[in-house]
Amino acid sequence: MISLNGTFESTDFLAAIPDAPGPDFSTATGQGILPIDEFEFSITSDSVGSKRFQFTSSDLNEKNIAYAVVDTATGEVVNSGGINPSSRIVLDNNFAEFIVPSSALSAGRTYRLVLTALEGGTGTLGALDFGDELGDESFAYQLSSPDSFNTFSRINYSRIQRAAANDIASFSGSLNRNDNFLVGLFGSEPVYAADQARVTFTDIDPDFDTSEIIIRSTITANADVFNTTGQNGQGAPAFALKNARTGEIIQFSNNTPGGSNVTFVATSPSTASITLTINGGDVGEFLDDGIIVTGLNPFFNQNNTDSFRSFNYAFTVEAAGQRIIIDELDRSTQIVDTSGLAPLTLDGTSAQLAYVAYYGRPGDPAGLEFWNGVLGDAGISYSPKSGDVLEGDALTAYNAIVNDFGNSTEAQSIFGNLMGNAMINQIYQFSFSRNADATGLAFWSEQLDNGSVTLASAALEIALGAEGTDIQTLNNRIQSANIFTNALDTTARRAAYSGIDAEVAGRGFLADSGTGVATVVDANSVILNLL
């Protein structure tokens, strides 16, 4: 079970959107940024089975997500979806999901999940619009799964400066099996080992002409790197220059059979070189944001561990009168806890938690907006499991939501005739879809008896005190509630979700979702019955 937040940004590891399957530079000229987020997971015999991933984002509603799952040992794309018309994954009411079937996964293996987002929905796909300046806009999302994993990790990238010099700067590296992945998100299309560096400039010569930038690259490898085609007919190693803000391909090397553009020229049986130049008329703005240099190795293999061919490369950037800085994207792995997640937090985005904990139902859009505003304006970020202490405006906002929810007519109708253990069990059912265990009953009974928790605050404190799998269950129920609230997207629907019958229907919706996540279809079914 996992639940984590992410963002797609223009500074992510980037690819270009191709006009045809596979990241073939020769078909990608003029296309835009395809930001990539990556995760790795492993499974054992205890966690074998299909994996359902839920993707939630208000920033990406009605946009398209795409994914590929790659066996890290063989380079095989075992499952993918989201780009072909028959497998589009479009966010509806801020939600989408995809399932990696059990037939694609095996115990004892590690898999890379490559995730991206695109404009277009069911229409023509295109690049996300990141605004006029690099870093202007990002697209936030939540990725979760109710299924079990042995390990689950987020792949992070950071920029490390590798060179800084006037007029000319150099950088070297290698493309090997342990590198980053660049995946053709088209089922059987290939996996490439990929490196990426960003070259930026400080204009110390006001008369500098961008067309004077020259990038020279040299590859050192065994002769078969240049004489053997890679997987699926792809050719020798390739490099491309991209506009760092727009993702546009400025120039590329093309070594695919029958290709054109600039090619590597062999200088010996084990070396080859290429010269790429910048046309200032095409990308006059790139001086502000820089150039991305991407290298691809098409020899990742094709289910044949002996077929991989690694090679070393070096490139120099020549720009007379400029200060040249070269940063490399460095990869690191961050393990996500799959058994116990981060404690719940009450803040300006989590008022839905109060609706679930106190009423066992989704909030209405107006009420949710109001309470998120109250909490957000107060700047509250309260997680008792993390040792947070309330004071000032945050304490005032906490007392306001506790008093309003805990002493409401609806809360009194639910809890008014319940005492002691019965009340605690009802709160557990709302938040965790189960009765309290003996330890939980004893603890919360003591908290109520000694005054540490009041009757009005009990539901909120129990929810915020969730541990282990209860955290995942409550996150799932909040996600289900958000799906329902987002489905109240017309005046008629919002008006229908009012009154005792609507409250009962909302509680039934969450009760039926159990410990998992409901679907938009489930929400629409309940709402249509209220109309």
Short mmCIF file of C-alpha atoms in Angstrom, two decimals, residues 16-513:
data_model
loop_
_atom_site.label_atom_id
_atom_site.label_comp_id
_atom_site.label_asym_id
_atom_site.label_seq_id
_atom_site.Cartn_x
_atom_site.Cartn_y
_atom_site.Cartn_z
CA ALA A 16 10.41 14.98 -26.27
CA ILE A 17 7.00 13.86 -27.43
CA PRO A 18 7.50 11.86 -30.62
CA ASP A 19 5.27 11.89 -33.66
CA ALA A 20 5.73 8.13 -33.88
CA PRO A 21 6.32 5.37 -31.30
CA GLY A 22 9.62 5.47 -29.48
CA PRO A 23 11.78 8.46 -28.48
CA ASP A 24 13.31 8.76 -31.96
CA PHE A 25 14.84 12.20 -32.19
CA SER A 26 14.36 12.33 -35.96
CA THR A 27 10.57 12.35 -35.55
CA ALA A 28 10.46 14.69 -32.55
CA THR A 29 11.61 18.01 -33.98
CA GLY A 30 9.54 20.91 -32.71
CA GLN A 31 7.77 18.87 -30.03
CA GLY A 32 7.60 19.94 -26.39
CA ILE A 33 8.50 18.84 -22.92
CA LEU A 34 7.45 15.43 -21.68
CA PRO A 35 8.25 15.50 -17.93
CA ILE A 36 9.00 12.11 -16.46
CA ASP A 37 8.62 10.92 -12.85
CA GLU A 38 9.98 7.51 -11.98
CA PHE A 39 9.38 4.94 -9.25
CA GLU A 40 10.70 1.45 -8.56
CA PHE A 41 8.94 -1.43 -6.83
CA SER A 42 9.70 -5.04 -6.06
CA ILE A 43 7.36 -7.89 -5.29
CA THR A 44 7.71 -11.25 -3.54
CA SER A 45 5.55 -14.36 -3.51
CA ASP A 46 3.54 -12.68 -0.74
CA SER A 47 2.82 -9.59 -2.86
CA VAL A 48 2.27 -11.09 -6.32
CA GLY A 49 -0.88 -9.98 -8.09
CA SER A 50 -2.22 -7.14 -10.18
CA LYS A 51 -1.36 -3.63 -9.01
CA ARG A 52 -3.97 -0.88 -9.18
CA PHE A 53 -2.63 2.68 -9.24
CA GLN A 54 -4.88 5.67 -8.53
CA PHE A 55 -3.88 9.07 -9.82
CA THR A 56 -5.51 12.21 -8.38
CA SER A 57 -4.83 15.78 -9.51
CA SER A 58 -6.94 18.92 -9.84
CA ASP A 59 -4.06 20.49 -11.82
CA LEU A 60 -4.28 17.78 -14.49
CA ASN A 61 -8.04 17.29 -14.74
CA GLU A 62 -9.11 16.29 -18.28
CA LYS A 63 -5.49 15.81 -19.25
CA ASN A 64 -3.90 12.49 -20.14
CA ILE A 65 -1.44 10.41 -18.14
CA ALA A 66 0.75 7.69 -19.59
CA TYR A 67 2.92 5.06 -17.98
CA ALA A 68 5.27 2.19 -18.69
CA VAL A 69 6.42 -0.61 -16.39
CA VAL A 70 9.90 -1.91 -17.14
CA ASP A 71 11.68 -4.98 -15.82
CA THR A 72 14.93 -3.42 -14.58
CA ALA A 73 16.94 -6.59 -15.20
CA THR A 74 15.96 -7.21 -18.81
CA GLY A 75 14.78 -3.82 -20.03
CA GLU A 76 11.49 -5.30 -21.19
CA VAL A 77 8.45 -3.03 -21.17
CA VAL A 78 6.04 -5.44 -19.49
CA ASN A 79 3.01 -3.14 -19.46
CA SER A 80 2.12 0.39 -20.59
CA GLY A 81 -0.82 2.62 -21.42
CA GLY A 82 -2.10 6.12 -21.97
CA ILE A 83 -0.83 7.20 -25.39
CA ASN A 84 -2.46 4.94 -27.96
CA PRO A 85 -6.11 5.91 -28.64
CA SER A 86 -7.26 2.50 -27.41
CA SER A 87 -5.57 2.95 -24.03
CA ARG A 88 -5.98 6.64 -23.15
CA ILE A 89 -6.03 7.40 -19.40
CA VAL A 90 -7.89 10.69 -19.01
CA LEU A 91 -8.51 12.33 -15.63
CA ASP A 92 -12.25 12.65 -14.97
CA ASN A 93 -13.25 14.71 -11.92
CA ASN A 94 -9.53 14.92 -11.03
CA PHE A 95 -9.18 11.12 -10.91
CA ALA A 96 -7.87 8.30 -13.09
CA GLU A 97 -6.52 4.84 -12.49
CA PHE A 98 -4.67 2.10 -14.31
CA ILE A 99 -4.04 -1.55 -13.49
CA VAL A 100 -0.83 -3.46 -14.12
CA PRO A 101 -2.06 -7.04 -14.60
CA SER A 102 -0.61 -9.91 -12.61
CA SER A 103 0.40 -11.60 -15.88
CA ALA A 104 2.98 -8.82 -16.41
CA LEU A 105 4.65 -9.24 -13.00
CA SER A 106 6.71 -11.97 -11.37
CA ALA A 107 7.91 -12.57 -7.83
CA GLY A 108 11.52 -11.71 -7.10
CA ARG A 109 11.68 -8.99 -9.74
CA THR A 110 12.17 -5.22 -9.56
CA TYR A 111 10.22 -2.94 -11.88
CA ARG A 112 10.56 0.72 -12.89
CA LEU A 113 7.30 2.68 -13.19
CA VAL A 114 7.77 5.58 -15.62
CA LEU A 115 4.97 8.15 -15.39
CA THR A 116 4.20 11.26 -17.44
CA ALA A 117 1.33 13.61 -18.30
CA LEU A 118 0.19 15.20 -21.55
CA GLU A 119 -2.38 17.63 -22.88
CA GLY A 120 -5.16 16.36 -25.08
CA GLY A 121 -7.39 13.96 -23.18
CA THR A 122 -9.07 11.84 -25.88
CA GLY A 123 -7.90 14.22 -28.64
CA THR A 124 -4.50 14.89 -30.13
CA LEU A 125 -1.80 14.62 -27.49
CA GLY A 126 0.55 17.52 -26.81
CA ALA A 127 3.06 18.85 -24.33
CA LEU A 128 2.08 20.38 -20.99
CA ASP A 129 2.23 24.18 -20.96
CA PHE A 130 4.76 25.27 -18.34
CA GLY A 131 4.37 28.99 -18.95
CA ASP A 132 6.73 31.58 -20.37
CA GLU A 133 9.57 31.14 -17.91
CA LEU A 134 11.39 28.02 -16.71
CA GLY A 135 9.89 26.89 -13.41
CA ASP A 136 6.79 29.09 -13.81
CA GLU A 137 4.30 26.31 -13.27
CA SER A 138 4.16 22.80 -11.87
CA PHE A 139 1.41 20.18 -11.88
CA ALA A 140 0.78 18.47 -8.52
CA TYR A 141 -0.65 14.97 -8.18
CA GLN A 142 -1.13 12.12 -5.73
CA LEU A 143 -0.22 8.55 -6.67
CA SER A 144 -1.58 5.76 -4.49
CA SER A 145 -2.25 2.04 -4.56
CA PRO A 146 -4.21 -0.12 -2.13
CA ASP A 147 -2.15 -3.16 -3.15
CA SER A 148 0.90 -4.60 -1.42
CA PHE A 149 4.54 -4.30 -2.47
CA ASN A 150 7.74 -5.68 -1.03
CA THR A 151 9.47 -2.31 -1.58
CA PHE A 152 8.41 0.90 -3.30
CA SER A 153 10.81 3.76 -4.04
CA ARG A 154 10.67 7.21 -5.58
CA ILE A 155 13.46 8.13 -8.02
CA ASN A 156 14.67 11.66 -7.29
CA TYR A 157 16.91 13.85 -9.42
CA SER A 158 19.15 16.68 -8.29
CA ARG A 159 21.41 18.97 -10.27
CA ILE A 160 25.13 18.74 -9.66
CA GLN A 161 27.48 21.26 -11.26
CA ARG A 162 30.10 19.41 -13.28
CA ALA A 163 31.84 22.27 -15.09
CA ALA A 164 32.02 26.07 -15.12
CA ALA A 165 34.38 28.00 -17.37
CA ASN A 166 34.63 30.93 -19.74
CA ASP A 167 34.51 30.35 -23.52
CA ILE A 168 34.78 26.54 -23.42
CA ALA A 169 33.67 23.85 -20.92
CA SER A 170 33.81 20.07 -21.00
CA PHE A 171 31.88 17.17 -19.48
CA SER A 172 32.24 13.39 -19.70
CA GLY A 173 30.21 10.39 -18.63
CA SER A 174 29.05 6.91 -19.63
CA LEU A 175 25.80 5.34 -20.69
CA ASN A 176 25.45 1.95 -19.07
CA ARG A 177 22.94 -0.48 -17.64
CA ASN A 178 22.65 1.40 -14.33
CA ASP A 179 21.69 4.70 -15.95
CA ASN A 180 18.37 6.47 -16.14
CA PHE A 181 15.66 5.05 -18.38
CA LEU A 182 13.95 6.66 -21.31
CA VAL A 183 11.02 4.53 -22.40
CA GLY A 184 8.89 4.43 -25.51
CA LEU A 185 5.46 4.35 -23.87
CA PHE A 186 4.03 2.12 -26.58
CA GLY A 187 3.85 -1.45 -25.28
CA SER A 188 6.70 -3.30 -26.94
CA GLU A 189 8.78 -0.25 -27.83
CA PRO A 190 12.33 -0.13 -26.46
CA VAL A 191 13.98 1.10 -23.32
CA TYR A 192 16.99 3.39 -23.64
CA ALA A 193 19.70 4.17 -21.14
CA ALA A 194 19.79 7.95 -20.98
CA ASP A 195 21.84 10.79 -19.52
CA GLN A 196 20.82 14.41 -19.33
CA ALA A 197 22.79 17.58 -18.65
CA ARG A 198 21.73 21.21 -18.67
CA VAL A 199 24.03 23.83 -20.19
CA THR A 200 23.41 27.45 -19.17
CA PHE A 201 25.20 30.66 -20.06
CA THR A 202 25.96 33.98 -18.44
CA ASP A 203 26.18 36.63 -21.11
CA ILE A 204 29.46 38.42 -20.46
CA ASP A 205 29.59 39.61 -24.08
CA PRO A 206 26.52 41.73 -24.94
CA ASP A 207 27.16 41.24 -28.66
CA PHE A 208 27.20 37.45 -28.41
CA ASP A 209 25.48 35.62 -31.26
CA THR A 210 23.77 32.37 -30.23
CA SER A 211 24.65 30.82 -33.56
CA GLU A 212 28.27 30.82 -32.38
CA ILE A 213 27.59 28.04 -29.86
CA ILE A 214 29.18 24.76 -30.89
CA ILE A 215 28.83 21.45 -29.03
CA ARG A 216 31.26 18.69 -29.95
CA SER A 217 30.75 15.16 -28.69
CA THR A 218 33.03 12.14 -28.79
CA ILE A 219 32.10 8.52 -28.07
CA THR A 220 34.57 5.84 -27.08
CA ALA A 221 33.25 2.28 -27.37
CA ASN A 222 33.81 -1.15 -28.83
CA ALA A 223 33.43 -1.25 -32.58
CA ASP A 224 30.15 -3.17 -32.41
CA VAL A 225 28.44 -0.10 -30.87
CA PHE A 226 28.82 1.60 -34.24
CA ASN A 227 28.42 -1.46 -36.45
CA THR A 228 25.38 -3.19 -34.85
CA THR A 229 21.82 -1.95 -34.72
CA GLY A 230 20.18 -1.71 -31.32
CA GLN A 231 16.84 -3.12 -30.27
CA ASN A 232 13.82 -2.86 -32.57
CA GLY A 233 16.00 -1.63 -35.42
CA GLN A 234 17.27 1.45 -33.59
CA GLY A 235 20.80 2.40 -34.48
CA ALA A 236 23.96 3.61 -32.80
CA PRO A 237 24.06 6.03 -29.82
CA ALA A 238 22.26 9.32 -30.28
CA PHE A 239 22.50 12.82 -28.81
CA ALA A 240 20.07 15.72 -28.97
CA LEU A 241 20.04 19.38 -28.02
CA LYS A 242 16.76 20.72 -26.62
CA ASN A 243 15.48 24.09 -25.58
CA ALA A 244 15.37 23.74 -21.78
CA ARG A 245 12.11 25.68 -21.39
CA THR A 246 10.03 24.51 -24.32
CA GLY A 247 11.55 21.07 -24.83
CA GLU A 248 11.90 21.78 -28.55
CA ILE A 249 14.52 19.70 -30.34
CA ILE A 250 17.15 22.12 -31.64
CA GLN A 251 19.37 19.57 -33.33
CA PHE A 252 19.87 15.84 -33.08
CA SER A 253 22.15 13.08 -34.21
CA ASN A 254 20.34 10.42 -36.16
CA ASN A 255 21.92 7.05 -36.66
CA THR A 256 18.81 5.04 -37.38
CA PRO A 257 18.82 3.16 -40.68
CA GLY A 258 17.87 5.48 -43.53
CA GLY A 259 18.00 8.53 -41.28
CA SER A 260 19.43 11.94 -41.97
CA ASN A 261 20.56 15.01 -40.02
CA VAL A 262 23.91 15.04 -38.23
CA THR A 263 25.64 11.69 -37.73
CA PHE A 264 28.62 10.49 -35.76
CA VAL A 265 31.77 10.15 -37.85
CA ALA A 266 34.11 7.29 -36.98
CA THR A 267 37.64 8.46 -36.26
CA SER A 268 38.96 4.99 -35.36
CA PRO A 269 37.49 1.51 -34.79
CA SER A 270 36.65 2.53 -31.22
CA THR A 271 35.83 6.27 -31.42
CA ALA A 272 33.41 8.52 -33.23
CA SER A 273 32.69 12.24 -33.07
CA ILE A 274 29.90 14.65 -33.90
CA THR A 275 29.50 18.44 -34.02
CA LEU A 276 26.14 20.03 -33.18
CA THR A 277 25.56 23.75 -33.62
CA ILE A 278 22.92 26.18 -32.39
CA ASN A 279 20.90 28.26 -34.80
CA GLY A 280 20.21 31.42 -32.85
CA GLY A 281 17.28 32.33 -35.06
CA ASP A 282 15.38 29.21 -33.93
CA VAL A 283 15.78 29.51 -30.17
CA GLY A 284 16.75 33.05 -29.32
CA GLU A 285 15.35 32.74 -25.78
CA PHE A 286 17.45 29.73 -24.80
CA LEU A 287 20.19 31.89 -23.23
CA ASP A 288 17.85 32.50 -20.27
CA ASP A 289 17.00 28.86 -19.64
CA GLY A 290 19.79 26.89 -21.24
CA ILE A 291 20.15 23.82 -23.41
CA ILE A 292 19.43 20.24 -22.43
CA VAL A 293 21.88 17.72 -23.82
CA THR A 294 20.33 14.25 -23.85
CA GLY A 295 22.28 11.12 -24.73
CA LEU A 296 20.59 7.82 -25.60
CA ASN A 297 21.99 4.31 -25.65
CA PRO A 298 19.68 2.04 -27.68
CA PHE A 299 21.52 -1.10 -26.60
CA PHE A 300 19.74 -1.53 -23.28
CA ASN A 301 19.02 -5.08 -24.53
CA GLN A 302 16.02 -6.98 -25.70
CA ASN A 303 15.46 -9.67 -23.08
CA ASN A 304 19.07 -10.64 -23.60
CA THR A 305 21.41 -9.59 -20.83
CA ASP A 306 24.43 -10.13 -23.10
CA SER A 307 23.21 -7.69 -25.74
CA PHE A 308 23.83 -4.50 -23.79
CA ARG A 309 26.64 -2.28 -25.05
CA SER A 310 27.90 0.49 -22.77
CA PHE A 311 30.07 3.36 -23.94
CA ASN A 312 31.85 6.46 -22.67
CA TYR A 313 31.21 9.92 -24.05
CA ALA A 314 32.54 13.44 -23.69
CA PHE A 315 31.33 16.75 -25.00
CA THR A 316 32.69 20.27 -25.06
CA VAL A 317 30.64 23.44 -25.30
CA GLU A 318 32.27 26.34 -27.10
CA ALA A 319 30.77 29.81 -26.72
CA ALA A 320 33.25 32.63 -27.05
CA GLY A 321 32.59 35.47 -24.64
CA GLN A 322 30.26 33.42 -22.43
CA ARG A 323 30.45 31.93 -18.96
CA ILE A 324 29.38 28.29 -19.49
CA ILE A 325 27.91 26.16 -16.69
CA ILE A 326 27.17 22.43 -17.09
CA ASP A 327 24.93 20.67 -14.56
CA GLU A 328 24.24 16.95 -14.55
CA LEU A 329 21.03 15.33 -13.34
CA ASP A 330 22.07 12.96 -10.59
CA ARG A 331 19.69 10.15 -9.60
CA SER A 332 18.94 8.93 -6.09
CA THR A 333 16.40 6.50 -4.63
CA GLN A 334 14.03 7.32 -1.77
CA ILE A 335 12.26 4.33 -0.21
CA VAL A 336 8.56 4.82 0.48
CA ASP A 337 7.16 3.10 3.57
CA THR A 338 4.65 0.52 2.33
CA SER A 339 3.55 -0.75 5.74
CA GLY A 340 2.95 2.46 7.65
CA LEU A 341 2.50 5.82 5.98
CA ALA A 342 3.13 9.34 7.20
CA PRO A 343 0.65 10.46 9.89
CA LEU A 344 -2.40 12.46 8.82
CA THR A 345 -2.15 16.25 9.00
CA LEU A 346 -4.88 18.85 9.41
CA ASP A 347 -4.14 21.79 7.11
CA GLY A 348 -5.70 24.02 4.48
CA THR A 349 -6.18 21.12 2.06
CA SER A 350 -7.57 18.43 4.38
CA ALA A 351 -10.99 19.58 5.61
CA GLN A 352 -12.45 16.47 3.96
CA LEU A 353 -10.88 14.52 6.82
CA ALA A 354 -13.33 16.18 9.24
CA TYR A 355 -16.34 15.21 7.12
CA VAL A 356 -15.18 11.59 7.03
CA ALA A 357 -14.28 11.39 10.73
CA TYR A 358 -17.34 13.17 12.16
CA TYR A 359 -20.07 12.31 9.63
CA GLY A 360 -18.75 9.27 7.77
CA ARG A 361 -19.62 10.91 4.44
CA PRO A 362 -18.13 13.20 1.78
CA GLY A 363 -18.34 16.95 2.25
CA ASP A 364 -20.33 19.23 -0.02
CA PRO A 365 -18.27 21.51 -2.30
CA ALA A 366 -19.25 24.78 -0.57
CA GLY A 367 -18.61 23.45 2.93
CA LEU A 368 -15.30 21.92 1.90
CA GLU A 369 -14.17 25.15 0.29
CA PHE A 370 -15.18 27.14 3.37
CA TRP A 371 -13.33 24.97 5.90
CA ASN A 372 -10.24 24.60 3.73
CA GLY A 373 -10.22 28.40 3.59
CA VAL A 374 -10.52 28.73 7.38
CA LEU A 375 -7.69 26.26 7.96
CA GLY A 376 -5.55 27.68 5.18
CA ASP A 377 -5.95 31.29 6.32
CA ALA A 378 -4.84 30.24 9.81
CA GLY A 379 -1.76 28.51 8.43
CA ILE A 380 -2.51 25.41 10.46
CA SER A 381 -0.45 22.25 9.97
CA TYR A 382 -1.34 19.95 12.83
CA SER A 383 -0.24 16.34 13.19
CA PRO A 384 -0.36 15.15 16.83
CA LYS A 385 1.57 11.99 15.86
CA SER A 386 4.42 14.27 14.77
CA GLY A 387 4.35 16.17 18.06
CA ASP A 388 2.78 19.36 16.69
CA VAL A 389 1.48 21.86 19.27
CA LEU A 390 -1.32 24.29 18.45
CA GLU A 391 -1.19 27.99 19.31
CA GLY A 392 -2.38 31.36 18.05
CA ASP A 393 -4.43 31.43 14.85
CA ALA A 394 -3.88 27.70 14.31
CA LEU A 395 -5.45 26.90 17.71
CA THR A 396 -8.38 29.23 16.96
CA ALA A 397 -9.03 27.46 13.64
CA TYR A 398 -8.75 24.03 15.30
CA ASN A 399 -11.29 24.99 17.96
CA ALA A 400 -13.61 26.39 15.30
CA ILE A 401 -13.73 23.19 13.25
CA VAL A 402 -13.98 20.97 16.35
CA ASN A 403 -16.85 22.97 17.81
CA ASP A 404 -18.72 23.26 14.52
CA PHE A 405 -18.44 19.59 13.55
CA GLY A 406 -18.44 18.04 17.01
CA ASN A 407 -21.49 19.95 18.25
CA SER A 408 -23.47 20.00 15.00
CA THR A 409 -26.99 18.64 14.66
CA GLU A 410 -25.69 15.90 12.37
CA ALA A 411 -23.02 14.82 14.85
CA GLN A 412 -25.57 14.79 17.68
CA SER A 413 -27.89 12.60 15.60
CA ILE A 414 -25.06 10.13 15.07
CA PHE A 415 -23.30 10.13 18.45
CA GLY A 416 -25.88 11.60 20.80
CA ASN A 417 -27.14 8.24 22.10
CA LEU A 418 -23.74 6.53 22.08
CA MET A 419 -21.54 6.29 25.14
CA GLY A 420 -17.99 5.12 25.79
CA ASN A 421 -16.92 2.18 23.66
CA ALA A 422 -19.90 2.46 21.31
CA MET A 423 -18.95 6.03 20.41
CA ILE A 424 -15.29 5.12 19.85
CA ASN A 425 -16.29 2.17 17.66
CA GLN A 426 -18.50 4.41 15.53
CA ILE A 427 -15.60 6.82 14.97
CA TYR A 428 -13.37 3.87 14.02
CA GLN A 429 -15.98 2.67 11.53
CA PHE A 430 -16.14 6.10 9.90
CA SER A 431 -12.37 6.54 9.68
CA PHE A 432 -10.96 3.00 9.45
CA SER A 433 -13.92 0.82 8.39
CA ARG A 434 -13.57 -1.37 11.50
CA ASN A 435 -14.32 -1.46 15.23
CA ALA A 436 -11.61 -0.42 17.64
CA ASP A 437 -9.28 -3.11 18.94
CA ALA A 438 -8.87 -3.59 22.68
CA THR A 439 -5.74 -1.43 22.82
CA GLY A 440 -7.43 1.40 20.95
CA LEU A 441 -10.53 1.25 23.12
CA ALA A 442 -8.48 1.38 26.29
CA PHE A 443 -6.31 4.27 25.08
CA TRP A 444 -9.09 6.53 23.80
CA SER A 445 -11.33 5.77 26.78
CA GLU A 446 -8.53 6.95 29.05
CA GLN A 447 -8.00 10.09 26.92
CA LEU A 448 -11.71 10.94 27.27
CA ASP A 449 -11.77 10.15 30.98
CA ASN A 450 -8.75 12.31 31.87
CA GLY A 451 -9.88 15.21 29.67
CA SER A 452 -7.00 15.04 27.17
CA VAL A 453 -9.65 14.67 24.47
CA THR A 454 -13.15 16.15 24.59
CA LEU A 455 -16.31 14.58 23.20
CA ALA A 456 -16.30 17.21 20.45
CA SER A 457 -12.65 16.64 19.46
CA ALA A 458 -12.58 12.84 19.78
CA ALA A 459 -13.40 12.04 16.14
CA LEU A 460 -10.76 14.40 14.77
CA GLU A 461 -8.06 13.29 17.23
CA ILE A 462 -8.71 9.59 16.58
CA ALA A 463 -8.46 10.16 12.83
CA LEU A 464 -5.25 12.18 13.16
CA GLY A 465 -3.86 9.49 15.48
CA ALA A 466 -4.12 6.73 12.84
CA GLU A 467 -1.24 4.27 12.64
CA GLY A 468 -0.11 1.53 10.24
CA THR A 469 -2.73 0.27 7.80
CA ASP A 470 -5.34 2.60 9.34
CA ILE A 471 -3.46 5.50 7.72
CA GLN A 472 -3.85 3.91 4.28
CA THR A 473 -7.52 3.10 4.89
CA LEU A 474 -8.29 6.65 5.98
CA ASN A 475 -6.35 8.08 3.02
CA ASN A 476 -8.40 5.83 0.74
CA ARG A 477 -11.67 6.95 2.33
CA ILE A 478 -10.67 10.61 1.99
CA GLN A 479 -9.79 9.97 -1.65
CA SER A 480 -13.19 8.30 -2.17
CA ALA A 481 -14.86 11.30 -0.52
CA ASN A 482 -12.97 13.68 -2.82
CA ILE A 483 -14.12 11.70 -5.85
CA PHE A 484 -17.73 12.06 -4.66
CA THR A 485 -17.42 15.78 -3.89
CA ASN A 486 -15.82 16.46 -7.27
CA ALA A 487 -18.71 14.62 -8.94
CA LEU A 488 -21.11 17.24 -7.52
CA ASP A 489 -20.22 19.35 -10.53
CA THR A 490 -23.59 20.88 -11.49
CA THR A 491 -26.04 23.13 -9.68
CA ALA A 492 -28.63 20.36 -9.66
CA ARG A 493 -26.23 17.82 -8.20
CA ARG A 494 -25.05 20.17 -5.47
CA ALA A 495 -28.64 21.03 -4.56
CA ALA A 496 -29.55 17.34 -4.37
CA TYR A 497 -26.75 16.67 -1.88
CA SER A 498 -28.57 18.30 1.02
CA GLY A 499 -30.74 17.07 3.85
CA ILE A 500 -31.02 13.86 5.86
CA ASP A 501 -31.54 11.56 2.87
CA ALA A 502 -28.38 12.92 1.23
CA GLU A 503 -26.40 12.49 4.46
CA VAL A 504 -27.49 8.86 4.69
CA ALA A 505 -26.64 8.28 1.02
CA GLY A 506 -23.19 9.82 1.51
CA ARG A 507 -22.51 7.57 4.50
CA GLY A 508 -23.64 4.56 2.49
CA PHE A 509 -21.27 5.51 -0.33
CA LEU A 510 -18.24 5.55 1.99
CA ALA A 511 -19.38 2.45 3.88
CA ASP A 512 -19.63 0.54 0.59
CA SER A 513 -16.10 1.61 -0.41
#
